[in-house]
Amino acid sequence: MADDLERASGGSTGATSNTVVSVTGTGTAESAQAICGCPEIGPETIQVEQVLGAEMDQRVVEFDMFVPAEKPDIEQVVDVYVKDLEINNVTIIPDKVIIRGDLEVKVMYVADLPDQPVHAFERRHVRFTRDISIPGAMPDMTAKADVQVEYVDYDFCCHTPRKVHITIVLKFWARVVSTTDMEVLAVTPIDEMGQVEVSTASGSSNDSTAASTFSDDFVSASHYSGYNDQNVYVTGVTPSVGTQPTVSGTATVTGSVVHVRSGPGTNFPIVTKVKKGDTVTIKEQAFGWYRVLLADNTTIGWIASWLLSV
């Protein structure tokens, strides 16, 4: 159940609304098709993506920022913060993923003037590059990446009142998947029918729900021979890159029973489980998942963001 909840979109975990139609009698596959919409038997070819590897790494970005000529000298720095953090390109070379992007830094300071007004200046398009080793990665595979600001610091000296040295630590996540074609069989045709129930559900989280209802494009593959829902998901969406603002604080579990995993995705092993109403502390985020500290103040793992109320 928790695996299904991890795949449900929008964080909807409430009761579903079902409509059940009962049909009695006997019939053939053709009548079954007419009554319940069951497809005739036949092989179908689908594409599945198998996770090759997922790794995390850091990068320190250091540079100097200078006060523009039209602004006064700095007496004291008030704040330094990063905004518009973006990944612009993700490239795979043999055994590595290369992530490129840029960010913007803004400095607020008290001016060295009698009335001590507050001024600000910024630097845009500060570029960064990070390569992450993932053995077996090849250029024809697919990669996704995420990045967040882990630490920001600055150095300012009154002897150089127009310069601030900035230090930023970025944390990167990269995931590489390979695609393969696989044939599956459609539903077995019905030669004779007794009572048939046809159900429609709103917000259902079972394995038969269409892939379009899942926000992260994961569907169960447990019924496919040779694969399982720990390492397979269905293709169909162009890989995206980018980031969301770093979050922190506490969150409440909204799913009934939710898996806590060792990494940000359903391909990672389950560490433990939490129940609806449990409170967790958010440490970081990646790929739409939150890394959290559980109430025991010891266990750390990842929970899908749509199963938490922040």
XYZ file of C-alpha atoms in Angstrom:
310
model
C 0.000 0.000 0.000
C 2.803 2.402 0.867
C 4.491 1.761 -2.489
C 1.283 2.742 -4.207
C 0.968 5.858 -2.084
C 4.453 6.888 -3.134
C 3.262 6.858 -6.716
C -0.016 8.751 -6.205
C -0.104 12.297 -7.549
C -0.932 15.457 -5.653
C -0.590 13.861 -2.255
C -4.193 12.647 -2.282
C -4.427 9.768 0.155
C -8.006 10.063 1.280
C -10.861 7.654 0.677
C -11.598 6.892 -2.986
C -14.931 7.254 -4.657
C -15.867 3.979 -6.384
C -18.673 3.100 -8.765
C -19.425 -0.637 -9.014
C -21.522 -2.182 -11.803
C -22.618 -5.802 -11.389
C -23.364 -8.043 -14.390
C -24.533 -11.645 -14.248
C -24.788 -14.385 -16.837
C -22.392 -16.035 -19.281
C -20.780 -14.807 -22.438
C -17.685 -14.791 -24.646
C -14.657 -12.629 -24.963
C -16.542 -10.370 -27.366
C -19.358 -9.815 -24.880
C -16.799 -9.235 -22.144
C -15.213 -6.555 -24.291
C -18.590 -4.884 -24.720
C -19.570 -5.118 -21.060
C -16.408 -4.466 -19.095
C -13.958 -3.095 -21.628
C -11.517 -6.015 -21.197
C -9.049 -6.040 -24.140
C -8.477 -9.111 -26.260
C -5.337 -11.087 -25.558
C -2.183 -10.072 -27.415
C 1.399 -9.039 -26.792
C 2.253 -5.389 -26.187
C 5.687 -3.817 -26.297
C 6.452 -1.274 -23.598
C 9.557 0.661 -22.653
C 10.907 0.375 -19.136
C 13.754 2.303 -17.575
C 16.033 0.550 -15.114
C 18.019 2.667 -12.689
C 21.722 2.177 -13.311
C 22.919 4.319 -10.412
C 22.234 7.381 -8.279
C 24.987 9.353 -6.581
C 25.461 12.563 -4.581
C 28.418 14.950 -4.582
C 29.312 18.492 -3.514
C 30.989 21.460 -5.106
C 32.471 24.575 -3.483
C 32.026 27.774 -5.498
C 34.224 30.731 -4.441
C 34.538 34.201 -5.949
C 34.840 37.900 -5.080
C 32.032 40.438 -5.425
C 32.773 44.149 -5.765
C 30.500 47.091 -4.967
C 29.427 48.913 -8.155
C 31.062 52.300 -8.729
C 27.829 54.227 -8.145
C 27.302 52.741 -4.661
C 29.028 53.700 -1.357
C 31.584 51.617 0.529
C 30.574 48.823 2.894
C 30.656 49.346 6.637
C 28.998 46.068 7.579
C 27.513 43.173 5.603
C 23.903 42.435 6.621
C 23.144 39.320 4.588
C 24.274 37.235 1.628
C 21.882 34.858 -0.104
C 21.584 32.773 -3.269
C 18.630 32.946 -5.634
C 17.708 31.690 -9.126
C 19.720 28.491 -8.748
C 19.288 26.535 -11.987
C 20.702 23.537 -13.828
C 21.050 24.339 -17.512
C 22.530 21.146 -18.891
C 23.037 17.500 -17.914
C 25.460 15.491 -20.065
C 26.490 11.836 -19.835
C 29.989 10.724 -20.786
C 31.348 7.225 -20.112
C 31.030 6.539 -16.375
C 30.200 10.162 -15.511
C 27.395 12.709 -15.427
C 28.358 16.351 -15.975
C 26.023 18.981 -14.506
C 26.229 22.632 -15.563
C 24.236 25.599 -14.319
C 24.317 29.053 -12.824
C 23.056 31.039 -9.853
C 22.644 34.596 -8.615
C 24.050 36.061 -5.395
C 22.775 39.175 -3.616
C 24.622 41.107 -0.888
C 22.865 43.497 1.489
C 25.047 45.877 3.503
C 25.112 48.972 5.714
C 26.775 51.804 3.811
C 29.739 53.688 5.249
C 27.808 56.968 5.367
C 26.658 59.205 8.271
C 23.017 58.087 8.075
C 24.064 54.409 7.453
C 21.525 53.510 4.764
C 21.136 49.884 3.630
C 22.244 49.093 0.098
C 22.383 45.960 -2.006
C 24.201 44.696 -5.057
C 24.170 41.385 -6.900
C 26.040 39.194 -9.308
C 24.149 37.203 -11.897
C 25.013 34.116 -13.910
C 27.650 32.697 -11.596
C 28.417 29.455 -13.416
C 29.151 26.090 -11.853
C 30.072 22.623 -13.145
C 30.108 19.309 -11.297
C 30.980 15.832 -12.576
C 29.573 12.839 -10.706
C 30.938 9.322 -11.220
C 28.336 6.666 -12.024
C 30.056 3.468 -13.258
C 28.479 2.053 -16.400
C 26.915 5.328 -17.533
C 26.943 5.793 -21.328
C 25.996 8.751 -23.570
C 22.904 6.990 -24.974
C 21.355 6.662 -21.503
C 19.130 9.156 -19.686
C 20.159 11.251 -16.693
C 18.336 13.489 -14.261
C 19.941 15.894 -11.810
C 19.025 18.116 -8.887
C 20.958 20.702 -6.873
C 20.500 22.682 -3.696
C 22.449 25.205 -1.633
C 23.941 23.527 1.413
C 25.996 26.403 2.844
C 26.679 30.112 2.200
C 29.423 32.191 3.859
C 31.272 35.443 3.228
C 34.466 37.252 4.255
C 34.638 41.021 4.547
C 37.557 43.177 5.682
C 37.306 46.878 6.460
C 40.654 47.409 4.731
C 38.997 46.509 1.406
C 35.570 48.151 1.873
C 34.367 47.416 -1.641
C 35.020 43.690 -1.814
C 33.204 40.663 -0.344
C 34.541 37.117 -0.752
C 31.704 34.602 -1.214
C 31.808 30.847 -0.462
C 28.907 28.623 -1.536
C 28.633 24.853 -1.059
C 26.298 23.136 -3.513
C 24.974 19.592 -3.154
C 24.229 17.655 -6.347
C 22.208 14.526 -7.030
C 22.455 12.583 -10.308
C 20.530 9.528 -11.476
C 21.159 7.500 -14.656
C 18.682 5.087 -16.220
C 18.861 2.740 -19.196
C 15.892 1.955 -21.444
C 14.869 -1.478 -22.702
C 11.865 -2.838 -24.648
C 9.783 -5.572 -23.046
C 6.770 -7.529 -24.262
C 3.817 -8.106 -21.931
C 0.505 -9.853 -22.464
C -2.843 -8.112 -22.280
C -5.629 -9.304 -19.983
C -6.643 -12.914 -20.552
C -9.949 -13.088 -22.516
C -13.048 -14.275 -20.697
C -14.813 -17.337 -22.118
C -17.473 -17.500 -19.431
C -18.552 -14.871 -16.980
C -20.415 -15.054 -13.781
C -20.870 -11.900 -11.775
C -18.653 -9.108 -13.064
C -17.785 -5.959 -11.172
C -16.586 -2.903 -13.052
C -15.057 -0.254 -10.811
C -14.052 3.327 -11.427
C -12.112 5.210 -8.795
C -11.145 8.798 -8.092
C -7.707 9.131 -6.530
C -7.168 5.371 -6.433
C -3.656 4.239 -5.476
C -3.757 0.644 -6.725
C -1.410 -0.829 -9.327
C -4.010 -0.752 -12.106
C -4.289 3.035 -12.099
C -3.208 4.681 -15.349
C 0.326 6.043 -15.453
C -0.989 9.521 -16.273
C -2.332 9.841 -12.724
C 1.104 9.588 -11.158
C 3.010 12.808 -10.688
C 6.427 11.126 -10.792
C 5.595 8.734 -13.669
C 6.163 5.641 -11.554
C 3.833 2.690 -11.973
C 4.035 -0.751 -10.474
C 5.963 -3.275 -12.547
C 5.600 -6.141 -10.099
C 3.458 -8.108 -12.587
C 6.181 -8.012 -15.250
C 8.358 -11.128 -15.287
C 11.944 -10.385 -14.369
C 11.283 -6.903 -12.998
C 9.900 -5.460 -9.797
C 8.734 -2.090 -8.581
C 11.987 -1.510 -6.703
C 13.991 -0.733 -9.843
C 11.631 -0.151 -12.801
C 9.479 2.723 -13.953
C 7.708 3.491 -17.200
C 9.000 6.085 -19.646
C 6.975 8.808 -21.278
C 8.169 12.143 -19.904
C 11.196 14.101 -21.107
C 13.862 14.254 -18.357
C 13.875 17.603 -16.634
C 16.534 19.448 -14.714
C 16.256 22.156 -12.117
C 15.891 22.773 -8.444
C 13.504 23.946 -5.784
C 14.331 26.215 -2.854
C 15.908 24.486 0.116
C 13.371 23.743 2.837
C 13.667 22.965 6.513
C 11.450 22.604 9.557
C 8.903 19.949 10.444
C 6.287 18.088 8.423
C 3.361 15.783 9.127
C 2.830 12.429 7.398
C -0.441 12.446 5.407
C -0.387 8.889 4.041
C -1.860 6.010 6.041
C 1.326 3.916 6.043
C 4.336 5.423 4.265
C 7.697 3.869 3.432
C 10.866 5.675 4.486
C 13.586 4.884 1.950
C 17.372 5.135 1.897
C 17.360 7.476 -1.124
C 15.089 9.853 -3.096
C 13.115 7.377 -5.200
C 11.155 4.129 -5.102
C 14.189 2.245 -6.424
C 15.891 2.681 -3.028
C 15.482 0.123 -0.209
C 12.917 0.647 2.531
C 14.426 1.707 5.866
C 11.257 1.739 7.965
C 7.643 2.910 7.887
C 5.732 5.812 9.413
C 2.032 6.336 9.995
C -0.407 9.124 9.305
C 0.010 11.972 11.779
C 3.657 11.233 12.614
C 5.925 14.285 12.678
C 9.323 14.367 10.956
C 12.085 16.980 10.629
C 13.097 17.963 7.096
C 16.825 18.086 6.356
C 17.002 18.490 2.566
C 15.243 17.641 -0.688
C 16.004 16.095 -4.093
C 13.889 14.881 -7.019
C 10.692 15.839 -5.199
C 11.590 13.837 -2.077
C 12.447 15.039 1.435
C 15.301 13.684 3.544
C 13.867 13.573 7.056
C 14.783 12.781 10.647
C 12.144 10.662 12.362
C 10.678 11.273 15.810
C 13.209 8.922 17.446
C 15.930 11.506 16.578
C 18.049 8.672 15.197
C 16.551 7.307 11.982
C 17.109 9.308 8.784
C 15.535 8.490 5.417
C 13.620 9.845 2.420
C 9.849 10.330 1.999
C 7.971 11.439 -1.127
C 7.061 15.126 -0.751
C 3.395 14.568 -1.693
C 2.990 12.323 1.348
C 3.997 15.110 3.747
C 2.329 18.327 4.832
C 5.124 20.858 5.356
